[in-house]
Short mmCIF file of C-alpha atoms in Angstrom, two decimals:
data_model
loop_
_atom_site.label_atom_id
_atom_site.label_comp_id
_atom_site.label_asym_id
_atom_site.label_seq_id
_atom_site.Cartn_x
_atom_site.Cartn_y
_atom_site.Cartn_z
CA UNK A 26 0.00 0.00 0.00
CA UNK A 27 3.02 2.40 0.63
CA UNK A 28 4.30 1.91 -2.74
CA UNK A 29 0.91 2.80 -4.39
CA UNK A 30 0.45 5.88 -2.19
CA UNK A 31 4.45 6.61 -3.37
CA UNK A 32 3.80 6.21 -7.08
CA UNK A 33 0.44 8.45 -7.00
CA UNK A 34 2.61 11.46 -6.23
CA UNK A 35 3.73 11.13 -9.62
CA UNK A 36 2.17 12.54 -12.61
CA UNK A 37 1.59 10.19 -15.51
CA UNK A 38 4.18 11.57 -18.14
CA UNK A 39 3.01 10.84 -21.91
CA UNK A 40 4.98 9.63 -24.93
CA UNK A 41 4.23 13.07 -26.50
CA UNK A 42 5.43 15.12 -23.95
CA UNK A 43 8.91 12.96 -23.57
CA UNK A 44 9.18 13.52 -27.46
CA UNK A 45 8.51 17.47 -27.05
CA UNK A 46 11.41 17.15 -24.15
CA UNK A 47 14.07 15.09 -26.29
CA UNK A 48 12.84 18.04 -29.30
CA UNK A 49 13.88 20.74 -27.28
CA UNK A 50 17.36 19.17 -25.85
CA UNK A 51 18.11 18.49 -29.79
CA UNK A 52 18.39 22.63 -29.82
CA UNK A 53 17.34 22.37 -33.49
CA UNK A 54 18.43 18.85 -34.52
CA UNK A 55 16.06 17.18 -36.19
CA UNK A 56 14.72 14.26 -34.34
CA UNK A 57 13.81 11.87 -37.11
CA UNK A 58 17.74 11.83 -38.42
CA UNK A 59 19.37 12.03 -35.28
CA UNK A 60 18.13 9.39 -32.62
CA UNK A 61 15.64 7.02 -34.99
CA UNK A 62 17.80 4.11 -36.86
CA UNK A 63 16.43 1.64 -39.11
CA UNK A 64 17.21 -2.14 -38.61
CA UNK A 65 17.77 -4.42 -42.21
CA UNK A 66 14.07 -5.57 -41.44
CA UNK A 67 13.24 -2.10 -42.30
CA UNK A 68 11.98 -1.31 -38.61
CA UNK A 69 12.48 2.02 -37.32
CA UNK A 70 14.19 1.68 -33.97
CA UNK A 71 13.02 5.10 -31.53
CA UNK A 72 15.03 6.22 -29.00
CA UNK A 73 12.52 5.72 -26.26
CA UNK A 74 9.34 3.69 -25.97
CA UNK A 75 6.06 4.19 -24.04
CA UNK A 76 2.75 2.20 -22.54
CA UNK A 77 1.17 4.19 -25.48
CA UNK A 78 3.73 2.22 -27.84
CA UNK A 79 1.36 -1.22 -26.80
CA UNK A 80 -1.20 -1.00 -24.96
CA UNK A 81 -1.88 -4.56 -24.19
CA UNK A 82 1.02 -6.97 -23.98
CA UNK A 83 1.19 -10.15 -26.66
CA UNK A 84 0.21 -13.14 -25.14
CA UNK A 85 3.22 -15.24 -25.61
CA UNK A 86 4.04 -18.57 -22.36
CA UNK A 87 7.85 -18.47 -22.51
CA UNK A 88 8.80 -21.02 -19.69
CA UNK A 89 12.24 -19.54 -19.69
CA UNK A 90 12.47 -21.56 -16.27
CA UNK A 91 12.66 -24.94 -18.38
CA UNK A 92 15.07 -24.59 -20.18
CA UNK A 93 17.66 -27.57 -20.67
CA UNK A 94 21.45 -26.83 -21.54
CA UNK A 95 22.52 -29.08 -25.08
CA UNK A 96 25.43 -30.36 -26.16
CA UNK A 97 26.25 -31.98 -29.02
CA UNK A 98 27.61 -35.27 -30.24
CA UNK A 99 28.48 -36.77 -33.23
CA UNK A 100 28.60 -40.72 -33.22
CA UNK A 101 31.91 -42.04 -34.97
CA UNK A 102 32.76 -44.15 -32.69
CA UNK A 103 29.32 -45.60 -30.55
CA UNK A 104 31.45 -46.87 -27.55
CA UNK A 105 33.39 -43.16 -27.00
CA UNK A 106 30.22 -41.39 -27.99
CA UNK A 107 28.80 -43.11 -25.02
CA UNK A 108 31.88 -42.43 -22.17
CA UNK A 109 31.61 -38.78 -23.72
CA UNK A 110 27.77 -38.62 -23.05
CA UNK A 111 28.46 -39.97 -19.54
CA UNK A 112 31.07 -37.18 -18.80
CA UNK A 113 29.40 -33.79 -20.45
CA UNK A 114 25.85 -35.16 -18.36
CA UNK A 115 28.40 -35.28 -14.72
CA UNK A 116 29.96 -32.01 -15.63
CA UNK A 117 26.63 -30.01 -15.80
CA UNK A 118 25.00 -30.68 -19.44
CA UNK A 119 21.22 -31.67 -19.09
CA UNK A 120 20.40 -32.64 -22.70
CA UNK A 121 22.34 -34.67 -25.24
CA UNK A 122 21.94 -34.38 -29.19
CA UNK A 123 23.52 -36.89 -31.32
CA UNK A 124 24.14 -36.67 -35.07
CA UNK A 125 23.92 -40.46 -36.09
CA UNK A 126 25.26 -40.32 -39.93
CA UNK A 127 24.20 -44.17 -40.71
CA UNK A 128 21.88 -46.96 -39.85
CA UNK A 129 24.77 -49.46 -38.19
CA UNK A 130 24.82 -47.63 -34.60
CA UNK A 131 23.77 -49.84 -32.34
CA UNK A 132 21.22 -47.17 -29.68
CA UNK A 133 20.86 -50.15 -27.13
CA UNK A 134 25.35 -49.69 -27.31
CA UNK A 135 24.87 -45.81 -27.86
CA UNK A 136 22.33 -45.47 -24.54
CA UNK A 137 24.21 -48.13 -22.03
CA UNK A 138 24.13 -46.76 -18.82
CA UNK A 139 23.02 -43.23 -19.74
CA UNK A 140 19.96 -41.40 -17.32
CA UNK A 141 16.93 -42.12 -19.48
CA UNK A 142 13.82 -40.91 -18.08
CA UNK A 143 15.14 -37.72 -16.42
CA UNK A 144 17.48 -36.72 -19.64
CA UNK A 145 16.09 -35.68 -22.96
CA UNK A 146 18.21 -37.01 -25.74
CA UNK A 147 17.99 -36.00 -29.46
CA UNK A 148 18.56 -38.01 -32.48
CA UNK A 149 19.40 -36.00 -35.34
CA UNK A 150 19.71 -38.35 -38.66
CA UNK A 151 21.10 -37.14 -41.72
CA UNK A 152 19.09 -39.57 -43.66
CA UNK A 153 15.84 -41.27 -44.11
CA UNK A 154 15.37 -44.75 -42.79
CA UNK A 155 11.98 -46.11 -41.05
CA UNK A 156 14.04 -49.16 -39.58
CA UNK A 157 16.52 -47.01 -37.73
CA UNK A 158 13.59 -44.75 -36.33
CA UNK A 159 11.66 -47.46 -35.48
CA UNK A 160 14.66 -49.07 -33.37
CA UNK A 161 15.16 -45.74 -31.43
CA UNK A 162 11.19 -45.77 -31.01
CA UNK A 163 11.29 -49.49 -29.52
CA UNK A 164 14.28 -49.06 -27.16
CA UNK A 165 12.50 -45.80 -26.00
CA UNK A 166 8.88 -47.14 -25.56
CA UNK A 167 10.75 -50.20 -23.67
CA UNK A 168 13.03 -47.56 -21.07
CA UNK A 169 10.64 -45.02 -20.55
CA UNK A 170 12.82 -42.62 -22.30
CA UNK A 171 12.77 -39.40 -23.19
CA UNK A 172 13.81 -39.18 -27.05
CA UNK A 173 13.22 -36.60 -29.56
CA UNK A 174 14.11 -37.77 -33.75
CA UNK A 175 15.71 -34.64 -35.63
CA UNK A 176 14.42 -35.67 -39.48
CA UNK A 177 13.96 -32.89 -41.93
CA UNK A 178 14.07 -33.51 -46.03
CA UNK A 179 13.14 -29.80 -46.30
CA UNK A 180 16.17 -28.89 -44.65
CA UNK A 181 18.22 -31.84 -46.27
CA UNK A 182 17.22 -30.07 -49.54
CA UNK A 183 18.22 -26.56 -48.41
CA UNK A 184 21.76 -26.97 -47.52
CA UNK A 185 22.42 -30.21 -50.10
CA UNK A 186 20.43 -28.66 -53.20
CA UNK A 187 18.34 -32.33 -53.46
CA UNK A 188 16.03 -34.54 -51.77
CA UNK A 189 16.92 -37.77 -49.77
CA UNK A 190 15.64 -39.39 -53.11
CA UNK A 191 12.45 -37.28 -54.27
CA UNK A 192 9.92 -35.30 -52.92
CA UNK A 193 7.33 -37.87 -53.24
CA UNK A 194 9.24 -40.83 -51.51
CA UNK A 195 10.80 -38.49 -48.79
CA UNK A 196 7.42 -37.26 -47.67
CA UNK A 197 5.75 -40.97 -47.97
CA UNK A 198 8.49 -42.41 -45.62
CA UNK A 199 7.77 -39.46 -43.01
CA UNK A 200 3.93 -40.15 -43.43
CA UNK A 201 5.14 -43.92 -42.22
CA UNK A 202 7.11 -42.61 -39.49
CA UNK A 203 4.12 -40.62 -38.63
CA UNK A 204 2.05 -43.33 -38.26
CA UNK A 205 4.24 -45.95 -36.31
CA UNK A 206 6.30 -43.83 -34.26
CA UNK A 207 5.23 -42.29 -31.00
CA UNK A 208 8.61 -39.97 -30.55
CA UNK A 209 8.43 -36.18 -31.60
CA UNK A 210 10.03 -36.72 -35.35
CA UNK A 211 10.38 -33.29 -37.19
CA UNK A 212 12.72 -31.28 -37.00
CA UNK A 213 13.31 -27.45 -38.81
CA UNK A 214 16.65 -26.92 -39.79
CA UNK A 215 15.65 -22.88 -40.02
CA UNK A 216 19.36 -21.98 -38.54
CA UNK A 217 20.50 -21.89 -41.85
CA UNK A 218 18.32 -18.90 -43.26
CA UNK A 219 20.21 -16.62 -40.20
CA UNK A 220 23.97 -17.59 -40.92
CA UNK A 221 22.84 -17.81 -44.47
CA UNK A 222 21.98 -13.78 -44.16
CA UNK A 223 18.71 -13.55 -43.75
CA UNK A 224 16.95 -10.98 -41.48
CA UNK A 225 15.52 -12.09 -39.23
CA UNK A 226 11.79 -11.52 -41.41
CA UNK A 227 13.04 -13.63 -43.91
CA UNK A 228 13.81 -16.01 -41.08
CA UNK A 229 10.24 -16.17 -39.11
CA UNK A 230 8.44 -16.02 -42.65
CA UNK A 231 10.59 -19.28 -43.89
CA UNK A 232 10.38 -21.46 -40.82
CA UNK A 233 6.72 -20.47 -41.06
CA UNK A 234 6.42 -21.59 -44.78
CA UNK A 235 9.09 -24.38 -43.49
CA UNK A 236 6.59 -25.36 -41.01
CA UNK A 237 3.50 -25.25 -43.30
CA UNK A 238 4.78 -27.54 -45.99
CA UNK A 239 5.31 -30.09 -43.90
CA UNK A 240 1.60 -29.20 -42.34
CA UNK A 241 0.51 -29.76 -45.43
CA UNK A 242 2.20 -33.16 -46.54
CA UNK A 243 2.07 -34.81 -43.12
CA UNK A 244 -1.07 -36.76 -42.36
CA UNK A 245 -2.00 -35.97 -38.35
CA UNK A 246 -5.77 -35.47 -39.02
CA UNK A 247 -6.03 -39.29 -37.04
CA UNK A 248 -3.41 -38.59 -34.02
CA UNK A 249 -4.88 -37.30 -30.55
CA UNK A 250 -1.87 -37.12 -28.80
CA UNK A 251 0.15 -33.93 -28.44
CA UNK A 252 2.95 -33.21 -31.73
CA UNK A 253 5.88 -31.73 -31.00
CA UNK A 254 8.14 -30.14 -33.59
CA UNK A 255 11.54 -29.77 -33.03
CA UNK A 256 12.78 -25.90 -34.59
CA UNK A 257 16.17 -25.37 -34.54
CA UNK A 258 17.11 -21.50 -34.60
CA UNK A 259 20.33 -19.30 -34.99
CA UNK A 260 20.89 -16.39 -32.63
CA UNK A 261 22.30 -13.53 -34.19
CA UNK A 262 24.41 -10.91 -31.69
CA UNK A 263 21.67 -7.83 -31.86
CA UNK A 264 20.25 -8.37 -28.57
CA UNK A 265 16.67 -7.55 -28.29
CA UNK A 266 15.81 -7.99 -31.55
CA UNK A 267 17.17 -11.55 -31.32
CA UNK A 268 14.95 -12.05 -27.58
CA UNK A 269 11.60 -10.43 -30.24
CA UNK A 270 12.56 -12.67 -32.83
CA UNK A 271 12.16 -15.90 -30.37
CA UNK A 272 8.98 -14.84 -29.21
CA UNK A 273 7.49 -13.90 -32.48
CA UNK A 274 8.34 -17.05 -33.89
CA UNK A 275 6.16 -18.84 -30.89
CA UNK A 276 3.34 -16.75 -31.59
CA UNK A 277 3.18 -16.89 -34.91
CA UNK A 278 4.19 -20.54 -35.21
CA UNK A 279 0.52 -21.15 -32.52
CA UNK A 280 -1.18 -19.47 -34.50
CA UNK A 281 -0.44 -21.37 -38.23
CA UNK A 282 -0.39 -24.74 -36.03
CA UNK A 283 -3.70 -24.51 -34.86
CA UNK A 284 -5.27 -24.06 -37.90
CA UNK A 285 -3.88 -27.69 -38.29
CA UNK A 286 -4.45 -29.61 -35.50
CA UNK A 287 -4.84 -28.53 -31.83
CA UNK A 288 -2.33 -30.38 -30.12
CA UNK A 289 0.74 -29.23 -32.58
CA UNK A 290 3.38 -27.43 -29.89
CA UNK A 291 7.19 -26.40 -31.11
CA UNK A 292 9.83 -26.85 -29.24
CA UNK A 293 12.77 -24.38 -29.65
CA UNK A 294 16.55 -25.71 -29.60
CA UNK A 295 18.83 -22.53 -30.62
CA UNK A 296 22.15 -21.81 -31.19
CA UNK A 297 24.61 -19.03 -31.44
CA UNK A 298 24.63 -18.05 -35.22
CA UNK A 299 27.87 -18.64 -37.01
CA UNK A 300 28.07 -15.66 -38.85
CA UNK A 301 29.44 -13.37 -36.82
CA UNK A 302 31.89 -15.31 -35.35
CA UNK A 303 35.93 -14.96 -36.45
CA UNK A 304 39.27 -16.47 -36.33
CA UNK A 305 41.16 -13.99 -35.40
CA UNK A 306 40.57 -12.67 -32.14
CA UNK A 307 38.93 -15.48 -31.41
CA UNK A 308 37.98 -15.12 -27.62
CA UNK A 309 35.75 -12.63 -28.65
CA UNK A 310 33.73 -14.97 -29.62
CA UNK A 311 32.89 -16.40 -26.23
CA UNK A 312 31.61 -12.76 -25.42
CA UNK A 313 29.37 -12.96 -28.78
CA UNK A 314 28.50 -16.40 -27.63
CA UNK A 315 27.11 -15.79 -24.17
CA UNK A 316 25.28 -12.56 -25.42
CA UNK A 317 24.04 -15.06 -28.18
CA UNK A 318 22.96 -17.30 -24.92
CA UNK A 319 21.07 -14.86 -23.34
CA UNK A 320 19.00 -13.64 -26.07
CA UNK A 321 18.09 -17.24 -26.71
CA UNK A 322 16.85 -17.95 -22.81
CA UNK A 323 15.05 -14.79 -22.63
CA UNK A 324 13.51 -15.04 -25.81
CA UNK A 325 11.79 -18.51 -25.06
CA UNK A 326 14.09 -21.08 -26.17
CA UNK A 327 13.36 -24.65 -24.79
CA UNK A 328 16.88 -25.41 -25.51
CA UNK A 329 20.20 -23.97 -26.03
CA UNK A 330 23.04 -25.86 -27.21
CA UNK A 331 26.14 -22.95 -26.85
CA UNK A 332 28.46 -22.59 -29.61
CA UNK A 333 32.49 -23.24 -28.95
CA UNK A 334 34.27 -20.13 -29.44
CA UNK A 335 37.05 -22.35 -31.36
CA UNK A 336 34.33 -24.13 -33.22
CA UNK A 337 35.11 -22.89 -36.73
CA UNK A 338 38.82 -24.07 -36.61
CA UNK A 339 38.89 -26.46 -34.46
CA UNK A 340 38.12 -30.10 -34.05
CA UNK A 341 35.50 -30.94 -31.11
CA UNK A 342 37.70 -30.87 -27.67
CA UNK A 343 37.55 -30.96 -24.31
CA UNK A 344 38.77 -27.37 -23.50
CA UNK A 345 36.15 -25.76 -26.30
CA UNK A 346 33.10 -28.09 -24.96
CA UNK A 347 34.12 -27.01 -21.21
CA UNK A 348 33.50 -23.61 -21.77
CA UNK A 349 30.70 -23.61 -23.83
CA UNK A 350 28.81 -26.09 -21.46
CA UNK A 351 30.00 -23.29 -18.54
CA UNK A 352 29.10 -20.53 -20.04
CA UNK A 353 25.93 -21.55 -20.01
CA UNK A 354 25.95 -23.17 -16.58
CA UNK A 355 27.13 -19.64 -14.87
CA UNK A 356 23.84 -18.16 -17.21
CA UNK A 357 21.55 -20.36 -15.29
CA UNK A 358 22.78 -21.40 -11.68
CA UNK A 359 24.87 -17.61 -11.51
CA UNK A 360 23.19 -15.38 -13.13
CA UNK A 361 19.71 -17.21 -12.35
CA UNK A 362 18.46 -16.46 -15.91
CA UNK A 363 15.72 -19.99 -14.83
CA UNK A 364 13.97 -18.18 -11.90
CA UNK A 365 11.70 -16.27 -13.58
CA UNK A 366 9.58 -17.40 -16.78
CA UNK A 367 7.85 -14.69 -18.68
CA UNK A 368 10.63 -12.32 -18.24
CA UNK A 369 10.49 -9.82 -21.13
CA UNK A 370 6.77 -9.57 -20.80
CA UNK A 371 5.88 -5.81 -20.93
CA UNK A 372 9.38 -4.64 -22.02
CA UNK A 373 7.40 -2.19 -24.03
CA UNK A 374 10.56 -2.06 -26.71
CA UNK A 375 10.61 -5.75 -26.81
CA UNK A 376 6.65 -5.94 -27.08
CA UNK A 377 6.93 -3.46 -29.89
CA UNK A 378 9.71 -5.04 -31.56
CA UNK A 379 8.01 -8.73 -31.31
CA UNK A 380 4.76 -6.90 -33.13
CA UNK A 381 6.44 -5.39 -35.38
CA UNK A 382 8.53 -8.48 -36.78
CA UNK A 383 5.95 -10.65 -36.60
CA UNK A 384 3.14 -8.42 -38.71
CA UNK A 385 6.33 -8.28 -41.50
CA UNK A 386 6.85 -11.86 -41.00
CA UNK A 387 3.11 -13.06 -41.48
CA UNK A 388 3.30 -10.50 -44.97
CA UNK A 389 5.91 -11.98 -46.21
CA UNK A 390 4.72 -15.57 -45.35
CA UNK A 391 1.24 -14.90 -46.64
CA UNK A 392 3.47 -13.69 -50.00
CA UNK A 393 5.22 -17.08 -50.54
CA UNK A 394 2.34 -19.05 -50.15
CA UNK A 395 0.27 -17.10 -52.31
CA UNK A 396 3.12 -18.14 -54.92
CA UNK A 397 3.27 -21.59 -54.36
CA UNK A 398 5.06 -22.26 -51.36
CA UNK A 399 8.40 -22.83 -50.37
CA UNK A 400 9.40 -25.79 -52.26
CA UNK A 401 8.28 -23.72 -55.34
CA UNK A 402 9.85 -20.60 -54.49
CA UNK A 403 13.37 -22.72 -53.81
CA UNK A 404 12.72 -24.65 -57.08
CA UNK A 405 12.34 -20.88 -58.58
CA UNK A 406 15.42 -19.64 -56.92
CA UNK A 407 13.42 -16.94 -55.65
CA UNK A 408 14.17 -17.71 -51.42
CA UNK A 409 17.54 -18.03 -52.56
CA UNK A 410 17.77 -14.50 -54.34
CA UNK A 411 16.15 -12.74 -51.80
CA UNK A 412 18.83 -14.28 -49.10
CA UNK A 413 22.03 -13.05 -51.46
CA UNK A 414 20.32 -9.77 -51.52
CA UNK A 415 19.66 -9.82 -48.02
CA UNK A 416 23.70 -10.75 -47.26
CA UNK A 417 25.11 -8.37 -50.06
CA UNK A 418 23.23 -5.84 -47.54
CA UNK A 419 24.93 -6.87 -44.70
CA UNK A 420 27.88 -7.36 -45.80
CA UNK A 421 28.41 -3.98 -47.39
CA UNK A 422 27.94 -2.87 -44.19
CA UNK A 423 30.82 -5.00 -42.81
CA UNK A 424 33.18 -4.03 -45.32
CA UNK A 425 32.03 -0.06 -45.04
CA UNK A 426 33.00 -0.94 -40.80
CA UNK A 427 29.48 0.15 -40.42
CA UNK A 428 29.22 -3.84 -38.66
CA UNK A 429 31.81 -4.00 -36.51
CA UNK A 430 33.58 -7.16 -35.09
CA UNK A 431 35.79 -6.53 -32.81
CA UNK A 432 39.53 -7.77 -33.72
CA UNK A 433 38.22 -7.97 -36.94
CA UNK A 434 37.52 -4.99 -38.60
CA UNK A 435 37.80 -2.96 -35.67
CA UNK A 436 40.54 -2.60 -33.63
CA UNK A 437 42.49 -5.42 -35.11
CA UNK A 438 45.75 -7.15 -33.81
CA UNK A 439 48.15 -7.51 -36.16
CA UNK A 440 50.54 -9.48 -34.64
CA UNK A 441 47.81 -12.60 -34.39
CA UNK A 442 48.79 -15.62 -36.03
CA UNK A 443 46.15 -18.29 -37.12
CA UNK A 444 47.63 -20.15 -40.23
CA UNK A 445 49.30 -22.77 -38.34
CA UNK A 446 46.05 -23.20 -35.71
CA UNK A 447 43.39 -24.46 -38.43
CA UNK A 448 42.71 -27.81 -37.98
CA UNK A 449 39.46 -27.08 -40.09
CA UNK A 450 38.66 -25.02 -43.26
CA UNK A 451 36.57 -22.23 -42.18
CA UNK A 452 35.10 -21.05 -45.38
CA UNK A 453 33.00 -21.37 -47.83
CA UNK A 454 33.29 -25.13 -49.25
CA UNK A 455 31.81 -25.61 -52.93
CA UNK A 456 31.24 -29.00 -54.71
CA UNK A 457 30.87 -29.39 -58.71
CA UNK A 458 27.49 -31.90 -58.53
CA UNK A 459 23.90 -31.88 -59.85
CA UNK A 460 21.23 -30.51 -57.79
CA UNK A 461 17.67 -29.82 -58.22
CA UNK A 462 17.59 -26.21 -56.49
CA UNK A 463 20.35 -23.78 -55.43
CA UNK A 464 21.90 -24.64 -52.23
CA UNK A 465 21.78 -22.12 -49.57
CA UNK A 466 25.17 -21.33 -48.48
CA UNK A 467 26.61 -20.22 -44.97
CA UNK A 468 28.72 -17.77 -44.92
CA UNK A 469 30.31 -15.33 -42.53
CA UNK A 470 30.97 -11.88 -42.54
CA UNK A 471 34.88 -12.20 -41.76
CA UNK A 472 35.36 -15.09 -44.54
CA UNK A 473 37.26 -12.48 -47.30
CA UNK A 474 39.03 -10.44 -44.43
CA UNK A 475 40.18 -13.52 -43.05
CA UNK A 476 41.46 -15.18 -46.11
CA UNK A 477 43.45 -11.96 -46.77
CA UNK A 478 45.27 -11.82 -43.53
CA UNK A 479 46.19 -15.73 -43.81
CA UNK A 480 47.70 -15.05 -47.32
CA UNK A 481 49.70 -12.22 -45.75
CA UNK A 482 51.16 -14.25 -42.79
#
């Protein structure tokens, strides 16, 4: 009661009369050209924002105190696999996600003496095979486990420019996978619109038409139970926008599902997005990283599995894994980013922001069906034109230093060294092959600076 009697003694101050303040301080400036900015989604970014702004907060459940720390795995060897599963789960990780790259791996071998019920585990298969799913699916009905399948043609096609086989036979195996599994089984690969470079409209409206072609192909009109679709996202280093790109892809992701079935729920897994992140100077990317992190948890993500700041160069080790896994570790049980869900709600620049992104994003989506679709629009080359164009922006922007990356174009070191550190190649791979569509490439802002400054060492 003291702090309502407190906050009466204080006049309600509106958004006009802070304008006609920030207008007079300016002593002639004009507003409009000196404090408002405009984003590459063409939003217009004010220097303050009001209750007037939004006047009744979006309606979006972020259980930010769910969510599970990921790391990744990817099964070579089944019996190391395993001891490294073991170890990462001791030191702190709460969810596994394996890449399985063929049918042989034993998951009885894979799972021995792993935490079942309490762990969630994803599969994520690189290929199509109802045998292999249907093994995972046994051993899990028979544990009591808690298993999620990663399978996505859509997203197969994307980065390889062709189906598993063909559309037809890629979408009648999932329909059978549909129908005999009882494990969440699709998965969005939509990270690779965002370190592609796409904004982030591009990226909502695509893992929206992403979503709805599979909505379309996938027969759930008979299932009752609850279907949960796995959409995995990249998180870009501009903050807020990247916390109101999260939660506009929940809403607007509710409201296409529901139109489809009433028991279709996404869960988010996201990831710090590779294209910001550098070899030189490399530390900084830990600080991108962890930025990256805490966008993703306060935006809504059910998941995040952290990027290694040595990812792009180095082979998976111990040291890299340690501090990713920590870095998110110190986010949650330090920082106690799990306490509170909801957080953001009523941010009124974050509220604004989410509206704002996700009116462009239903335009744009609305657009691409209207011509077809997706599939169509990648078999047209038109998604893939718009996400050069998109890039080119970007990276003009980089190259201009209007982007900055720290030890990269700005305030470099010249005395770093990296030439004799790559264990990887960290750019741009191309292969001479048939494909149906375009690939969509990844590629990073630093990639040309970078190559430069190895050829001069």
């Amino acid at each position: 009661m003291e702090s309502q009697k407190l906050f009466q003694e204080f006049e309600s101050i509106s958004s006009k009369e802070w304008k006609q303040k920030i207008q007079f301080e300016l002593k002639g400036a004009d507003y409009n050209d000196t404090l408002i900015w405009e984003s590459l989604e063409g939003i217009k970014v004010k220097p303050f924002y009001h209750n007037d702004d939004s006047e009744t907060p979006l309606k979006i459940d972020t259980q930010v105190s769910q969510f599970k720390i990921v790391q990744n795995i990817f099964v070579h060897d089944v019996a190391k696999s395993n001891k490294k599963a073991l170890e990462k789960l001791k030191r702190g990780t709460e969810s596994i996600r394996f890449t399985i790259e063929n049918e042989t791996v034993s998951i009885a071998d894979l799972m021995q003496n792993l935490p079942l019920e309490e762990v969630h585990y994803f599969f994520y298969l690189p290929f199509l095979s109802i045998d292999f799913v249907n093994q995972i699916n046994t051993f899990a009905t028979n544990r009591k486990a808690t298993f999620s399948i990663q399978i996505d043609p859509i997203g197969h096609l994307l980065k390889e420019g062709n189906w598993f086989t063909s559309l037809e036979n890629d979408f009648e195996i999932l329909n059978q996978i549909a129908s005999k599994t009882t494990l969440p089984f699709l998965n969005l690969q939509t990270s690779i619109y965002q370190n592609a470079g796409a904004n982030m409209v591009q990226q909502l409206a695509y893992t929206l038409s992403h979503a709805n072609e599979y909505f379309n192909r996938i027969n759930w009109a008979t299932s009752s139970d609850k279907i949960n679709i796995i959409i995995e996202v990249a998180v870009g280093t501009n903050y807020f926008f990247e916390i109101a790109k999260l939660r506009a892809l929940r809403l607007l992701f509710q409201t296409l599902a529901k139109e489809y079935h009433p028991n279709i729920a996404c869960h988010i897994l996201a990831t710090p997005s590779k294209r910001n992140k550098t070899l030189y100077d490399y530390n900084v990317n830990m600080l991108r990283t962890t930025t990256e992190c805490m966008s993703a948890i306060l935006g809504g993500a059910d998941s995040v599995s952290n990027l290694a700041y040595d990812a792009l160069y180095h082979k998976d080790n111990e040291f890299g894994d340690r501090i990713s896994r920590n870095q998110l570790l110190v986010l949650k049980n330090e920082s106690y980013f799990d306490k509170v869900n909801n957080p953001v709600d009523g941010a009124y620049y974050i509220e604004t922001l989410t509206e704002q992104l996700a009116e462009k994003a239903l335009h744009l989506f609305k657009d691409i069906e209207a011509n077809g679709g997706l599939i169509t629009q990648l078999i047209e080359g038109t998604i893939q034109r718009k996400i050069r164009e998109s890039a080119s922006k970007e990276q003009d922007l980089f190259d201009a230093g209007k982007e900055i990356l720290l030890g990269t174009n700005k305030y470099p070191n010249k005395n770093d060294r990296m030439k004799d550190d790559l264990e990887l190649f960290p750019f741009v791979k191309t292969y001479s092959r048939k494909t149906l569509i375009t690939p969509i490439i990844e590629k990073r802002l630093a990639e040309k600076l970078e190559q430069e400054r190895l050829a001069q060492e």
